[in-house]
Coordinates of C-alpha atoms in Angstrom, one line a residue:
Chain W
M1 CA 0.2 0.1 0.1
N2 CA 1.6 3.1 -0.9
K3 CA 0.7 7.1 -1.5
H4 CA 0.1 6.0 -5.3
T5 CA -2.6 3.3 -4.9
A6 CA -4.0 5.5 -2.1
K7 CA -5.1 8.3 -4.6
V8 CA -5.8 6.0 -7.0
G9 CA -8.5 4.5 -4.7
W10 CA -10.0 7.8 -3.6
L11 CA -9.8 9.0 -7.1
L12 CA -11.8 6.0 -8.4
A13 CA -14.3 6.4 -5.3
S14 CA -14.7 9.9 -5.8
P15 CA -17.9 9.9 -8.0
Y16 CA -19.6 8.4 -5.0
L17 CA -18.0 10.9 -2.7
I18 CA -19.0 13.6 -4.6
Y19 CA -22.6 12.6 -5.2
S20 CA -23.4 11.3 -1.7
A21 CA -22.1 15.0 -0.5
I22 CA -24.5 17.1 -2.6
F23 CA -27.3 14.7 -3.0
F24 CA -27.2 12.8 0.2
L25 CA -25.1 14.6 3.2
I26 CA -26.6 18.4 2.4
P27 CA -30.4 17.1 2.0
L28 CA -30.0 15.1 5.0
F29 CA -29.6 17.9 7.5
W30 CA -31.5 20.2 5.3
A31 CA -34.7 17.8 6.1
L32 CA -33.7 17.5 9.7
Y33 CA -33.8 21.4 10.0
L34 CA -36.9 21.8 7.5
A35 CA -39.0 19.3 9.5
F36 CA -39.1 22.0 12.6
T37 CA -39.7 25.1 10.4
N38 CA -43.1 26.2 8.7
W39 CA -41.7 27.0 5.3
N40 CA -44.0 26.8 2.5
L41 CA -41.7 26.3 -0.2
I42 CA -42.0 29.9 -1.7
S43 CA -42.3 32.5 0.7
P44 CA -38.6 34.1 1.8
E45 CA -40.0 34.3 5.1
Y46 CA -40.6 31.1 7.7
E47 CA -39.9 30.3 11.0
T48 CA -38.9 27.4 13.4
V49 CA -41.9 25.8 15.2
G50 CA -40.3 23.4 17.2
V51 CA -42.3 20.3 17.0
Q52 CA -45.4 21.5 16.1
N53 CA -45.3 19.9 12.6
F54 CA -45.0 16.1 14.2
I55 CA -47.6 16.9 16.8
D56 CA -49.9 18.3 13.9
A57 CA -49.0 15.5 11.9
L58 CA -50.1 12.7 14.5
F59 CA -53.6 14.3 14.9
S60 CA -54.1 14.6 11.1
P61 CA -56.4 12.5 9.4
S62 CA -54.9 11.6 6.2
V63 CA -51.3 10.7 8.1
R64 CA -53.3 8.4 10.2
A65 CA -55.2 7.5 6.9
A66 CA -52.1 6.5 5.1
F67 CA -50.8 4.5 8.4
W68 CA -53.7 2.4 8.4
V69 CA -54.0 2.0 4.6
T70 CA -50.4 0.4 4.6
Y71 CA -51.1 -2.1 7.0
K72 CA -54.2 -2.6 5.3
F73 CA -52.7 -3.3 2.1
M74 CA -50.2 -5.5 4.0
L75 CA -52.8 -7.9 5.3
M76 CA -54.1 -8.3 1.7
F77 CA -50.6 -8.0 -0.2
V78 CA -48.1 -10.3 1.9
P79 CA -50.2 -13.5 2.0
I80 CA -51.5 -13.0 -1.6
V81 CA -47.9 -12.6 -3.1
I82 CA -46.2 -15.3 -1.0
A83 CA -48.4 -18.0 -2.0
G84 CA -48.6 -16.8 -5.6
S85 CA -44.8 -16.5 -5.9
L86 CA -44.4 -19.6 -4.2
I87 CA -46.9 -21.6 -6.5
L88 CA -45.4 -20.1 -9.7
A89 CA -41.7 -21.3 -8.2
L90 CA -43.4 -24.8 -7.6
I91 CA -44.6 -25.1 -10.9
I92 CA -41.2 -23.9 -12.6
H93 CA -39.0 -25.6 -10.5
H94 CA -41.0 -29.2 -11.3
L95 CA -41.6 -28.3 -15.2
P96 CA -39.2 -30.8 -17.0
R97 CA -38.4 -28.8 -20.0
W98 CA -38.5 -24.8 -20.6
K99 CA -38.1 -23.6 -17.1
G100 CA -36.1 -20.8 -17.9
L101 CA -38.6 -19.7 -20.4
F102 CA -41.4 -19.9 -18.2
A103 CA -39.2 -17.8 -15.3
V104 CA -39.1 -15.1 -17.9
G105 CA -42.4 -14.9 -18.9
Y106 CA -43.5 -14.6 -15.4
F107 CA -40.9 -12.1 -14.7
L108 CA -42.5 -9.8 -17.3
P109 CA -45.0 -7.9 -15.4
Y110 CA -42.1 -6.7 -13.4
L111 CA -40.9 -4.6 -16.5
A112 CA -44.4 -2.6 -16.7
S113 CA -44.5 0.9 -16.0
G114 CA -47.3 1.8 -13.1
V115 CA -48.9 4.1 -15.2
A116 CA -49.3 1.7 -18.2
S117 CA -50.7 -0.9 -16.2
A118 CA -53.1 1.7 -14.5
I119 CA -54.3 2.8 -18.2
V120 CA -54.9 -1.2 -18.4
V121 CA -56.7 -1.5 -15.3
K122 CA -59.0 1.6 -16.1
G123 CA -59.8 -0.1 -19.2
V124 CA -60.5 -3.7 -17.8
I125 CA -62.9 -2.6 -14.8
S126 CA -64.5 0.3 -16.9
Y127 CA -68.4 0.5 -16.7
N128 CA -68.6 -1.7 -20.3
S129 CA -65.6 -3.4 -20.6
P130 CA -66.3 -7.3 -21.7
F131 CA -65.2 -8.1 -18.1
N132 CA -67.8 -6.0 -16.4
Q133 CA -70.4 -6.9 -19.0
F134 CA -69.7 -10.5 -18.2
L135 CA -70.2 -10.1 -14.6
R136 CA -73.5 -8.4 -15.2
D137 CA -74.9 -10.8 -17.6
V138 CA -73.9 -14.1 -16.1
F139 CA -73.9 -13.5 -12.2
G140 CA -76.1 -10.5 -12.4
L141 CA -73.1 -8.3 -10.4
D142 CA -73.0 -4.4 -11.4
I143 CA -69.9 -3.4 -9.5
D144 CA -68.3 -0.3 -9.2
W145 CA -64.5 -1.3 -8.7
L146 CA -63.0 2.1 -7.9
G147 CA -66.0 3.3 -5.7
S148 CA -65.9 1.1 -2.8
P149 CA -62.8 1.7 -0.5
T150 CA -62.4 -2.4 0.0
L151 CA -62.5 -3.2 -3.8
A152 CA -60.0 -0.1 -4.5
A153 CA -57.6 -1.1 -2.1
L154 CA -57.9 -4.5 -3.5
V155 CA -57.4 -3.2 -7.3
I156 CA -54.6 -1.6 -5.9
V157 CA -52.8 -4.4 -4.3
L158 CA -53.6 -6.9 -7.1
M159 CA -51.8 -4.9 -9.4
M160 CA -48.8 -4.5 -7.2
A161 CA -49.1 -8.6 -6.8
W162 CA -49.1 -8.9 -10.3
K163 CA -46.1 -6.8 -10.7
F164 CA -44.0 -8.4 -8.3
V165 CA -45.3 -12.1 -8.2
G166 CA -42.7 -13.2 -10.7
Y167 CA -39.8 -11.4 -9.2
Y168 CA -40.6 -13.0 -5.5
A169 CA -40.9 -16.3 -7.7
L170 CA -37.0 -16.2 -8.6
L171 CA -36.2 -15.8 -4.8
F172 CA -38.1 -18.7 -4.1
L173 CA -36.9 -20.8 -6.9
S174 CA -33.2 -20.1 -6.0
G175 CA -34.4 -21.2 -2.7
L176 CA -35.6 -24.6 -4.1
E177 CA -32.7 -25.2 -5.9
S178 CA -30.6 -25.3 -2.8
I179 CA -32.3 -27.5 -1.1
P180 CA -30.4 -30.8 -1.3
K181 CA -31.4 -34.2 -2.8
E182 CA -30.5 -35.9 0.5
V183 CA -33.2 -34.0 2.0
Y184 CA -36.1 -35.4 0.0
E185 CA -34.7 -38.5 0.0
A186 CA -34.8 -39.2 4.1
A187 CA -38.3 -37.4 4.0
E188 CA -39.4 -40.2 1.5
I189 CA -38.0 -42.9 3.5
D190 CA -40.1 -41.2 6.5
G191 CA -43.2 -41.8 3.8
A192 CA -43.2 -38.0 3.3
V193 CA -44.7 -37.6 -0.2
G194 CA -47.0 -35.4 -2.6
W195 CA -48.5 -32.4 -0.6
K196 CA -47.4 -34.0 2.7
R197 CA -43.8 -33.5 1.5
V198 CA -44.5 -29.9 0.4
W199 CA -45.9 -28.9 3.8
H200 CA -43.5 -30.9 5.7
V201 CA -40.3 -30.8 4.3
T202 CA -40.0 -28.2 1.1
I203 CA -41.8 -25.3 3.1
P204 CA -39.8 -25.5 6.1
M205 CA -36.5 -25.7 4.2
L206 CA -37.7 -22.7 2.3
Y207 CA -37.4 -20.4 5.1
P208 CA -34.6 -18.1 4.1
S209 CA -36.8 -17.2 0.8
F210 CA -39.6 -16.7 3.1
Y211 CA -37.6 -14.1 5.0
T212 CA -36.7 -12.4 2.2
V213 CA -39.4 -11.9 -0.1
T214 CA -41.8 -11.1 3.3
I215 CA -39.4 -8.2 4.1
L216 CA -39.5 -7.2 0.7
A217 CA -43.0 -7.0 0.6
V218 CA -43.5 -5.5 3.5
G219 CA -41.2 -2.9 3.0
L220 CA -42.6 -2.3 -0.5
M221 CA -45.8 -1.1 1.0
F222 CA -44.4 1.9 2.3
G223 CA -43.3 3.2 -1.1
I224 CA -46.7 3.0 -3.1
F225 CA -46.8 6.0 -5.0
T226 CA -47.5 5.6 -9.0
E227 CA -50.7 2.8 -9.1
P228 CA -52.8 5.1 -6.5
Y229 CA -51.7 8.2 -7.5
V230 CA -52.9 7.5 -11.4
L231 CA -55.8 5.6 -10.7
T232 CA -57.4 6.7 -7.5
G233 CA -55.5 9.8 -6.5
G234 CA -55.8 8.2 -2.8
G235 CA -59.6 7.5 -2.7
P236 CA -62.3 6.7 -2.2
E237 CA -62.5 8.2 1.6
Y238 CA -58.7 8.0 1.9
A239 CA -59.0 4.0 1.1
T240 CA -55.7 3.8 -1.2
H241 CA -54.1 6.9 0.4
T242 CA -50.5 5.7 1.0
W243 CA -47.7 7.7 2.7
Q244 CA -45.8 8.4 -0.8
L245 CA -49.0 10.2 -1.7
E246 CA -49.3 12.1 1.6
I247 CA -46.0 13.5 1.8
Y248 CA -46.1 14.1 -1.9
N249 CA -49.8 16.3 -1.1
Q250 CA -48.4 18.3 1.8
A251 CA -45.2 19.1 -0.1
F252 CA -45.9 19.4 -3.6
E253 CA -49.6 20.4 -3.5
K254 CA -50.3 22.2 -0.7
L255 CA -46.6 23.8 -0.1
N256 CA -46.6 22.8 3.5
A257 CA -42.8 21.7 2.8
G258 CA -41.6 22.0 6.6
Y259 CA -44.8 19.8 7.4
G260 CA -44.1 17.5 4.4
T261 CA -40.6 16.4 5.8
A262 CA -42.1 15.9 9.0
V263 CA -44.3 13.2 7.3
A264 CA -41.6 12.0 5.8
I265 CA -39.5 11.4 8.8
I266 CA -42.7 9.9 10.7
N267 CA -42.9 7.6 7.5
S268 CA -39.5 6.7 8.1
I269 CA -39.6 5.4 11.8
V270 CA -42.9 3.6 11.1
T271 CA -41.4 2.0 8.4
F272 CA -38.1 0.6 10.2
A273 CA -40.2 -0.2 13.1
S274 CA -42.5 -2.0 11.2
I275 CA -39.6 -4.3 9.4
F276 CA -38.1 -4.4 13.2
I277 CA -41.2 -6.0 14.1
F278 CA -41.4 -8.7 11.1
R279 CA -37.5 -9.4 11.2
K280 CA -38.1 -10.5 15.0
L281 CA -41.6 -12.6 14.4
L282 CA -40.0 -14.1 11.1
E283 CA -36.9 -15.1 13.4
K284 CA -38.8 -16.3 16.2
W285 CA -40.8 -18.8 13.8
G286 CA -37.3 -19.7 11.8
G287 CA -36.1 -20.5 15.2
R288 CA -38.8 -23.3 15.8
H289 CA -37.7 -24.9 12.8
G290 CA -34.3 -25.2 13.8
W291 CA -33.3 -21.8 11.5
E292 CA -31.0 -19.0 13.5
Chain G
M1 CA -47.8 -45.6 -12.9
V2 CA -45.6 -44.0 -16.4
G3 CA -49.0 -43.0 -17.5
S4 CA -50.0 -41.1 -14.1
K5 CA -46.7 -39.4 -14.2
R6 CA -47.5 -38.4 -18.0
W7 CA -50.9 -36.9 -16.9
K8 CA -49.2 -35.1 -14.1
V9 CA -47.0 -33.7 -16.3
G10 CA -49.4 -32.5 -18.6
L11 CA -51.5 -31.3 -15.9
L12 CA -48.7 -29.3 -15.1
Y13 CA -47.6 -27.2 -18.1
V14 CA -51.4 -26.3 -18.4
L15 CA -51.1 -24.8 -15.7
A16 CA -47.8 -23.0 -16.1
F17 CA -49.7 -22.0 -19.5
A18 CA -52.5 -20.4 -17.7
V19 CA -50.2 -18.3 -15.3
L20 CA -48.2 -17.3 -18.2
F21 CA -51.6 -16.0 -19.9
V22 CA -52.7 -14.1 -16.7
M23 CA -49.1 -12.6 -16.6
V24 CA -49.1 -11.8 -20.4
F25 CA -52.4 -10.8 -20.4
P26 CA -52.6 -6.8 -19.7
Y27 CA -49.9 -6.5 -22.4
L28 CA -51.9 -8.3 -24.8
Y29 CA -54.9 -5.9 -23.6
M30 CA -52.9 -3.2 -24.4
V31 CA -51.7 -4.1 -28.0
L32 CA -54.8 -5.0 -28.7
G33 CA -56.8 -1.9 -27.3
S34 CA -54.1 0.5 -29.3
L35 CA -55.0 -1.1 -32.5
A36 CA -58.6 -1.5 -32.3
P37 CA -61.5 0.7 -33.9
W38 CA -62.5 3.4 -31.2
D39 CA -65.4 2.7 -30.9
E40 CA -64.4 -1.2 -29.9
V41 CA -61.8 -0.1 -27.3
D42 CA -62.9 -1.3 -23.8
R43 CA -66.2 -3.0 -25.5
K44 CA -64.6 -6.2 -27.3
L45 CA -62.3 -8.0 -26.2
I46 CA -60.7 -9.3 -29.6
P47 CA -61.2 -6.2 -32.2
S48 CA -63.3 -7.0 -35.4
S49 CA -60.5 -5.0 -37.4
L50 CA -56.8 -3.5 -36.5
T51 CA -56.4 -0.1 -37.1
L52 CA -53.6 2.5 -36.9
R53 CA -55.8 5.7 -36.1
S54 CA -54.7 5.7 -32.4
Y55 CA -51.1 5.9 -33.2
E56 CA -51.8 8.5 -35.7
W57 CA -53.6 11.0 -33.5
L58 CA -51.1 10.5 -30.8
F59 CA -47.9 11.3 -33.4
Q60 CA -50.4 14.3 -34.3
G61 CA -50.0 15.9 -31.1
G62 CA -53.4 14.3 -29.8
E63 CA -56.4 16.8 -29.1
D64 CA -56.3 19.6 -31.6
V65 CA -57.3 22.4 -28.9
V66 CA -54.3 21.8 -27.0
P67 CA -51.6 19.4 -29.3
R68 CA -49.1 17.5 -26.6
P69 CA -45.6 16.6 -27.8
W70 CA -45.9 12.5 -27.4
L71 CA -42.9 12.1 -29.6
R72 CA -40.9 14.7 -27.8
A73 CA -42.0 12.7 -24.6
F74 CA -40.6 9.6 -25.8
F75 CA -37.5 11.4 -26.8
N76 CA -37.1 12.8 -23.5
S77 CA -37.6 9.4 -21.8
L78 CA -34.8 7.6 -23.9
L79 CA -32.4 10.4 -23.6
V80 CA -32.6 11.1 -20.1
T81 CA -32.7 7.3 -19.1
S82 CA -29.7 6.1 -21.2
A83 CA -27.9 9.1 -19.9
S84 CA -28.9 8.0 -16.2
T85 CA -28.3 4.7 -16.8
L86 CA -25.0 4.9 -18.4
L87 CA -23.4 7.2 -15.3
M88 CA -24.8 4.5 -13.1
L89 CA -23.2 1.7 -14.6
V90 CA -19.7 3.7 -15.1
T91 CA -19.6 5.3 -12.0
A92 CA -20.7 1.8 -10.3
V93 CA -17.6 -0.1 -12.1
M94 CA -15.1 2.3 -11.1
V95 CA -16.3 2.7 -7.1
G96 CA -16.8 -0.9 -7.2
Y97 CA -13.1 -1.7 -8.6
A98 CA -11.9 1.0 -6.0
L99 CA -13.8 -0.8 -3.5
S100 CA -12.7 -4.4 -4.4
K101 CA -9.0 -4.2 -6.1
V102 CA -7.7 -1.4 -4.7
T103 CA -6.3 -0.9 -1.1
F104 CA -6.6 2.2 0.3
K105 CA -6.9 3.6 3.7
G106 CA -10.4 4.7 4.4
R107 CA -11.9 1.9 2.0
Q108 CA -13.7 -0.1 4.9
W109 CA -15.3 3.1 5.8
V110 CA -16.6 4.1 2.4
N111 CA -18.1 0.3 2.0
N112 CA -19.7 0.8 5.5
A113 CA -20.9 4.8 4.8
I114 CA -22.4 2.6 1.2
L115 CA -24.4 0.1 3.5
F116 CA -25.5 3.0 5.7
Q117 CA -26.9 4.8 2.6
M118 CA -28.8 2.0 1.1
F119 CA -30.6 1.4 4.0
Y120 CA -31.8 5.2 4.5
P121 CA -35.4 5.8 3.8
S122 CA -34.5 8.0 0.8
I123 CA -38.1 9.6 0.9
I124 CA -36.9 12.0 3.5
L125 CA -34.4 13.5 1.4
L126 CA -37.0 13.9 -1.6
I127 CA -38.3 17.6 -0.6
P128 CA -34.2 19.0 0.0
L129 CA -33.2 17.5 -3.2
F130 CA -36.0 19.4 -4.6
L131 CA -34.9 22.5 -3.5
I132 CA -31.3 21.7 -4.0
V133 CA -31.8 20.8 -8.0
R134 CA -34.0 24.4 -8.0
Y135 CA -31.2 26.1 -6.1
F136 CA -29.0 24.9 -9.0
G137 CA -31.1 26.5 -11.6
W138 CA -32.1 22.9 -12.9
Y139 CA -35.6 23.0 -12.2
N140 CA -37.0 22.1 -16.1
T141 CA -33.7 20.7 -17.2
Y142 CA -32.3 17.4 -18.0
W143 CA -29.5 18.0 -15.6
A144 CA -32.6 17.9 -12.8
M145 CA -33.8 14.3 -14.5
I146 CA -30.0 12.8 -15.2
L147 CA -27.7 14.3 -12.2
P148 CA -29.3 13.2 -9.1
K149 CA -29.9 9.9 -10.8
A150 CA -26.5 9.3 -11.7
V151 CA -24.9 7.0 -9.0
N152 CA -26.8 4.2 -7.8
L153 CA -25.8 2.5 -4.8
W154 CA -27.4 -0.8 -5.3
A155 CA -25.3 -1.0 -8.6
I156 CA -21.9 -0.4 -6.5
F157 CA -23.0 -2.5 -3.9
M158 CA -23.4 -5.5 -6.7
Y159 CA -20.2 -4.5 -8.5
T160 CA -18.3 -4.6 -5.4
N161 CA -19.0 -7.9 -4.5
F162 CA -18.6 -9.4 -8.3
F163 CA -15.3 -7.9 -8.7
R164 CA -14.2 -10.0 -5.2
S165 CA -15.0 -13.0 -6.9
I166 CA -12.2 -12.2 -9.8
P167 CA -9.4 -13.3 -8.7
D168 CA -6.5 -10.9 -7.4
E169 CA -3.7 -12.8 -9.6
L170 CA -5.3 -11.9 -12.7
I171 CA -4.8 -8.0 -11.8
E172 CA -1.5 -8.4 -10.3
A173 CA -0.3 -10.4 -13.2
A174 CA -1.5 -7.5 -15.8
K175 CA 0.3 -4.9 -13.1
M176 CA 3.5 -6.8 -14.2
D177 CA 3.2 -6.1 -17.5
G178 CA 2.6 -2.6 -16.9
A179 CA -1.3 -2.3 -17.1
G180 CA -2.6 0.7 -15.4
H181 CA -5.9 0.8 -13.5
L182 CA -7.9 1.8 -16.8
T183 CA -6.5 -0.5 -18.8
I184 CA -7.1 -3.2 -16.1
I185 CA -11.0 -2.6 -15.9
R186 CA -11.0 -2.5 -19.7
R187 CA -9.4 -5.4 -20.9
I188 CA -10.2 -7.7 -17.9
I189 CA -12.6 -6.3 -15.4
W190 CA -15.3 -5.2 -17.5
P191 CA -15.2 -8.2 -20.3
M192 CA -15.3 -10.7 -16.9
S193 CA -18.4 -9.3 -15.8
R194 CA -20.3 -9.2 -19.0
S195 CA -23.6 -11.2 -17.8
I196 CA -24.0 -9.5 -14.4
T197 CA -23.5 -6.1 -16.3
T198 CA -26.7 -6.8 -18.6
I199 CA -28.8 -7.6 -15.6
I200 CA -27.6 -4.5 -13.9
F201 CA -28.1 -2.5 -17.0
L202 CA -31.5 -4.0 -17.2
F203 CA -32.5 -3.1 -13.9
L204 CA -31.2 0.4 -13.8
F205 CA -32.6 1.1 -17.0
M206 CA -35.8 0.0 -16.4
E207 CA -36.1 1.8 -12.8
R208 CA -35.0 5.0 -14.5
W209 CA -37.2 4.5 -17.4
V210 CA -40.8 3.9 -15.1
E211 CA -39.5 7.1 -12.8
L212 CA -42.6 9.2 -12.1
L213 CA -42.5 11.2 -8.8
W214 CA -38.9 12.6 -9.4
D215 CA -39.5 13.3 -13.0
M216 CA -42.8 15.0 -12.2
L217 CA -41.4 17.1 -9.2
V218 CA -38.0 18.8 -11.4
V219 CA -40.3 19.5 -14.7
N220 CA -43.0 21.1 -15.6
N221 CA -42.5 22.6 -19.0
E222 CA -44.5 20.4 -21.4
K223 CA -41.6 20.1 -23.5
M224 CA -39.4 18.3 -21.2
L225 CA -41.5 16.0 -19.6
T226 CA -40.7 11.9 -20.1
L227 CA -43.6 9.7 -21.6
N228 CA -44.1 8.3 -18.2
V229 CA -45.0 11.6 -16.9
L230 CA -46.9 13.5 -19.9
L231 CA -49.3 9.8 -19.9
A232 CA -49.6 10.3 -16.2
Q233 CA -50.8 13.9 -16.8
M234 CA -53.3 12.8 -19.3
F235 CA -54.9 10.0 -17.7
G236 CA -57.8 11.8 -16.6
P237 CA -58.2 14.6 -19.8
Y238 CA -57.6 12.1 -22.0
G239 CA -60.2 9.4 -20.4
G240 CA -62.4 9.6 -23.5
Y241 CA -59.5 8.5 -26.0
P242 CA -58.8 4.9 -24.4
G243 CA -57.3 3.9 -27.6
P244 CA -54.2 6.7 -27.9
M245 CA -54.0 6.0 -24.4
Y246 CA -53.2 2.0 -25.1
A247 CA -50.7 3.4 -28.2
A248 CA -48.8 5.2 -25.6
S249 CA -48.7 2.4 -23.2
V250 CA -47.2 0.7 -25.9
L251 CA -44.6 3.0 -26.8
L252 CA -43.7 3.3 -22.9
T253 CA -43.4 -0.5 -22.6
L254 CA -41.9 -1.3 -25.9
P255 CA -38.0 -0.2 -25.3
I256 CA -37.9 -2.4 -21.8
L257 CA -39.3 -5.4 -23.3
I258 CA -37.0 -5.3 -26.5
L259 CA -34.2 -4.4 -24.2
F260 CA -35.3 -7.5 -21.9
I261 CA -36.0 -9.9 -24.4
L262 CA -32.4 -9.1 -25.8
F263 CA -30.8 -9.6 -23.0
S264 CA -33.2 -12.7 -21.7
K265 CA -30.3 -14.9 -22.7
N266 CA -28.1 -13.7 -19.8
F267 CA -31.3 -13.4 -17.2
K268 CA -31.0 -16.8 -15.1
E269 CA -27.2 -16.7 -15.0
G270 CA -27.5 -12.9 -14.1
M271 CA -30.1 -13.4 -11.8
Q272 CA -28.6 -16.0 -9.8
F273 CA -25.8 -14.0 -8.7
I274 CA -28.2 -10.7 -8.0
L275 CA -30.3 -13.2 -5.7
K276 CA -27.7 -14.7 -3.8

């Protein structure tokens, strides 16, 4: 290690260092200051207001809505996406041929822009669409999909599930491929075959994949913006009002920059706490199956 | 026994194709909607005839009263995404090389800083980032969409890990032959990382291409909008023109799909590294 290599090292790392100074460190401290002001993004005059923004946020109906909507989404999204991606992974894993082809095909939704998929969803559930006509003619059902809070939330959740299920399936697939053959052979001797084998051998062996997918899925629910922004605008009755939508509305529609930053900080704390709790729960569940 | 197994495999394929159909259906619906006669869009699943009217209407600027620059938006998206992705890729290779193959004091410190930053919630930075961009005078310029997205921590992390798996002897031998660091990167590191580069490129390009929130904040001049933002803005106003909206969606989806298909040969190999 000499002076010259040290210089080269810092020089090659410099894009990261410069970038982080401007686009990470400065905004980081600026945010911590902004959150305690009442700045409205435009006027040159503003003052510090202490923790008032945080207190206002905790009592704000829209922040509370974002808080609960996220868990409501999670309650639907996590089971759907885990069951779905596990099934896709099992299908791909057991196919004798064209595994790669199907894996790639199932991954395609991940490439879609949320805006484009919102346009398709809007068309598919529009009043005169073939889908709704079919529901009316065959079942006599006349459903206003985006008019009902529960259904609107379900539509957003299903859009997210469609997008991510093929991606998460790849995680389960790599988990499935890493289970040694001997484990299955030993299980067969013990009489575990068919669904019994899936339930008692495969699923417990997949614990690391479950762990990763659950944490990713939980984290994802705190970062939803595009789909509700385009399709529902957060409604009806705040039923699809996510954290990011709330922060965007406060800071850039109502121009409450200080308050919006405070909400962003609260959002981050809630996110960290939720992920922490999920990790602990998963580790407890894994511990019972011999995973540390 | 053999008969029953064959039956099971057949059922598995039926299931596999059914799932594939569900995954691809929205894309098919989009393409059919963009090509259908206007009175059949969202009314019939399979149009009775095909027409390019939606695309023509779109390329002429859409509604006569306020024409929109749809092609320009497509070009903007291409420019911003390509520039941003290339910068992210080049900087990630440089930094990744420094952090894995050059020993210097403070390297571990930089590594830790990157890890910390990766898990730092970026939503907190959104408002101050916007203010910085406005302060620099980048509001309504391409710079606002490119420079704050010129470095990607995940890509640096991936390259650092990948370069660690390249044996040091190769690099030492090249140094003996008098090769400098840039030559080593160009001649040894870069060719060896082709499969992971295609996947990293694909992910970076795609994520940049579908970005909505940031591009929406820093640009309001119609000529500078990306296609994704323009499409999101027209979602309500063009509610009565579903056909052209599908045509624009096809335009928005096609580049990523083409890239993905070009790179799908390396997909499994590259993904295996990324998912590890």
